[in-house]
mmCIF file of C-alpha atoms in Angstrom:
data_model
loop_
_atom_site.group_PDB
_atom_site.id
_atom_site.type_symbol
_atom_site.label_atom_id
_atom_site.label_comp_id
_atom_site.label_asym_id
_atom_site.label_seq_id
_atom_site.Cartn_x
_atom_site.Cartn_y
_atom_site.Cartn_z
ATOM 1 C CA MET A 1 -7.311 16.985 26.210
ATOM 2 C CA ASN A 2 -4.424 17.995 26.912
ATOM 3 C CA GLU A 3 -2.479 19.751 25.020
ATOM 4 C CA ASN A 4 0.987 17.731 25.642
ATOM 5 C CA ILE A 5 0.189 15.098 24.837
ATOM 6 C CA LYS A 6 -1.986 15.601 21.583
ATOM 7 C CA GLY A 7 -0.241 13.342 18.510
ATOM 8 C CA THR A 8 1.590 11.064 20.725
ATOM 9 C CA PRO A 9 0.882 7.579 21.333
ATOM 10 C CA LEU A 10 -0.199 8.721 24.885
ATOM 11 C CA ASP A 11 -3.080 10.216 22.746
ATOM 12 C CA TYR A 12 -6.440 8.477 22.616
ATOM 13 C CA SER A 13 -8.491 10.578 20.633
ATOM 14 C CA ASP A 14 -10.454 10.788 17.840
ATOM 15 C CA THR A 15 -8.102 13.574 16.847
ATOM 16 C CA LYS A 16 -7.301 12.078 12.770
ATOM 17 C CA VAL A 17 -3.748 12.654 11.184
ATOM 18 C CA SER A 18 -3.084 12.536 7.954
ATOM 19 C CA VAL A 19 -0.679 9.124 7.465
ATOM 20 C CA TYR A 20 1.906 7.993 4.207
ATOM 21 C CA PHE A 21 2.891 4.276 4.964
ATOM 22 C CA GLU A 22 5.566 3.358 2.075
ATOM 23 C CA ILE A 23 4.655 -0.154 0.829
ATOM 24 C CA GLY A 24 7.357 -2.849 -0.870
ATOM 25 C CA GLY A 25 6.232 -4.528 -3.616
ATOM 26 C CA ILE A 26 3.088 -3.004 -4.263
ATOM 27 C CA LYS A 27 0.282 -5.572 -3.551
ATOM 28 C CA LEU A 28 -3.062 -3.121 -4.476
ATOM 29 C CA ARG A 29 -6.185 -6.016 -4.162
ATOM 30 C CA GLU A 30 -4.182 -7.005 -0.505
ATOM 31 C CA ILE A 31 -3.901 -3.718 0.290
ATOM 32 C CA ARG A 32 -7.506 -2.425 -0.098
ATOM 33 C CA GLN A 33 -8.969 -6.084 1.768
ATOM 34 C CA VAL A 34 -6.585 -4.989 5.057
ATOM 35 C CA ILE A 35 -7.432 -1.320 5.045
ATOM 36 C CA GLU A 36 -10.795 -1.605 4.060
ATOM 37 C CA ASN A 37 -11.362 -3.758 6.672
ATOM 38 C CA ILE A 38 -9.876 -1.449 9.343
ATOM 39 C CA ASP A 39 -12.909 0.925 11.473
ATOM 40 C CA LEU A 40 -12.162 4.485 11.724
ATOM 41 C CA ILE A 41 -10.552 5.382 8.287
ATOM 42 C CA ASP A 42 -12.164 7.984 6.492
ATOM 43 C CA THR A 43 -10.131 8.671 3.586
ATOM 44 C CA ILE A 44 -7.358 6.433 1.524
ATOM 45 C CA GLN A 45 -5.128 8.055 -1.197
ATOM 46 C CA TYR A 46 -3.168 5.123 -3.386
ATOM 47 C CA SER A 47 0.029 6.076 -5.097
ATOM 48 C CA GLU A 48 2.799 4.544 -6.734
ATOM 49 C CA TYR A 49 4.882 3.496 -3.846
ATOM 50 C CA GLY A 50 2.125 3.214 -0.997
ATOM 51 C CA PHE A 51 -0.670 5.128 0.655
ATOM 52 C CA GLU A 52 -2.199 8.144 2.945
ATOM 53 C CA VAL A 53 -4.527 7.671 5.065
ATOM 54 C CA MET A 54 -6.234 9.802 7.425
ATOM 55 C CA ILE A 55 -6.741 7.735 10.539
ATOM 56 C CA PRO A 56 -6.437 8.564 14.792
ATOM 57 C CA ILE A 57 -2.952 8.279 15.505
ATOM 58 C CA GLN A 58 -3.985 4.892 18.140
ATOM 59 C CA ILE A 59 -4.616 2.654 14.817
ATOM 60 C CA ILE A 60 -0.776 2.983 13.197
ATOM 61 C CA PRO A 61 0.071 0.039 15.358
ATOM 62 C CA GLU A 62 -3.709 -1.892 13.695
ATOM 63 C CA ILE A 63 -2.854 -1.218 10.853
ATOM 64 C CA VAL A 64 0.871 -2.651 10.568
ATOM 65 C CA LEU A 65 -0.372 -5.444 11.901
ATOM 66 C CA GLN A 66 -2.529 -5.929 9.404
ATOM 67 C CA LEU A 67 -0.369 -5.182 7.253
ATOM 68 C CA THR A 68 2.695 -8.129 8.476
ATOM 69 C CA LYS A 69 0.080 -10.935 9.316
ATOM 70 C CA GLU A 70 -0.489 -10.463 4.874
ATOM 71 C CA GLU A 71 3.188 -10.424 4.759
ATOM 72 C CA ILE A 72 3.391 -7.030 3.277
ATOM 73 C CA ALA A 73 6.810 -5.180 3.797
ATOM 74 C CA ILE A 74 6.545 -1.663 5.238
ATOM 75 C CA TYR A 75 9.389 0.816 4.299
ATOM 76 C CA ALA A 76 7.887 4.548 5.915
ATOM 77 C CA ILE A 77 5.202 5.328 7.318
ATOM 78 C CA ASN A 78 5.455 9.496 7.942
ATOM 79 C CA ARG A 79 2.708 11.436 10.163
ATOM 80 C CA LYS A 80 2.211 14.479 8.228
#
């Protein structure tokens, strides 16, 4: 892979990064239903205000789309 695109929106590799999603009004059951049905997520760690997942970078928009379909507000997305 071209090192210049690693970790950018042009990175279509299967390399996984840690991404934290801060969610408003935690709806744990709804979040689990959405997140656990998305392919390519290895680990999910839930916290008081959100969750952290190990995913390929190109999966971030899919997670956002699925959460917003369920009217789950996203307040921050941070790659670690």
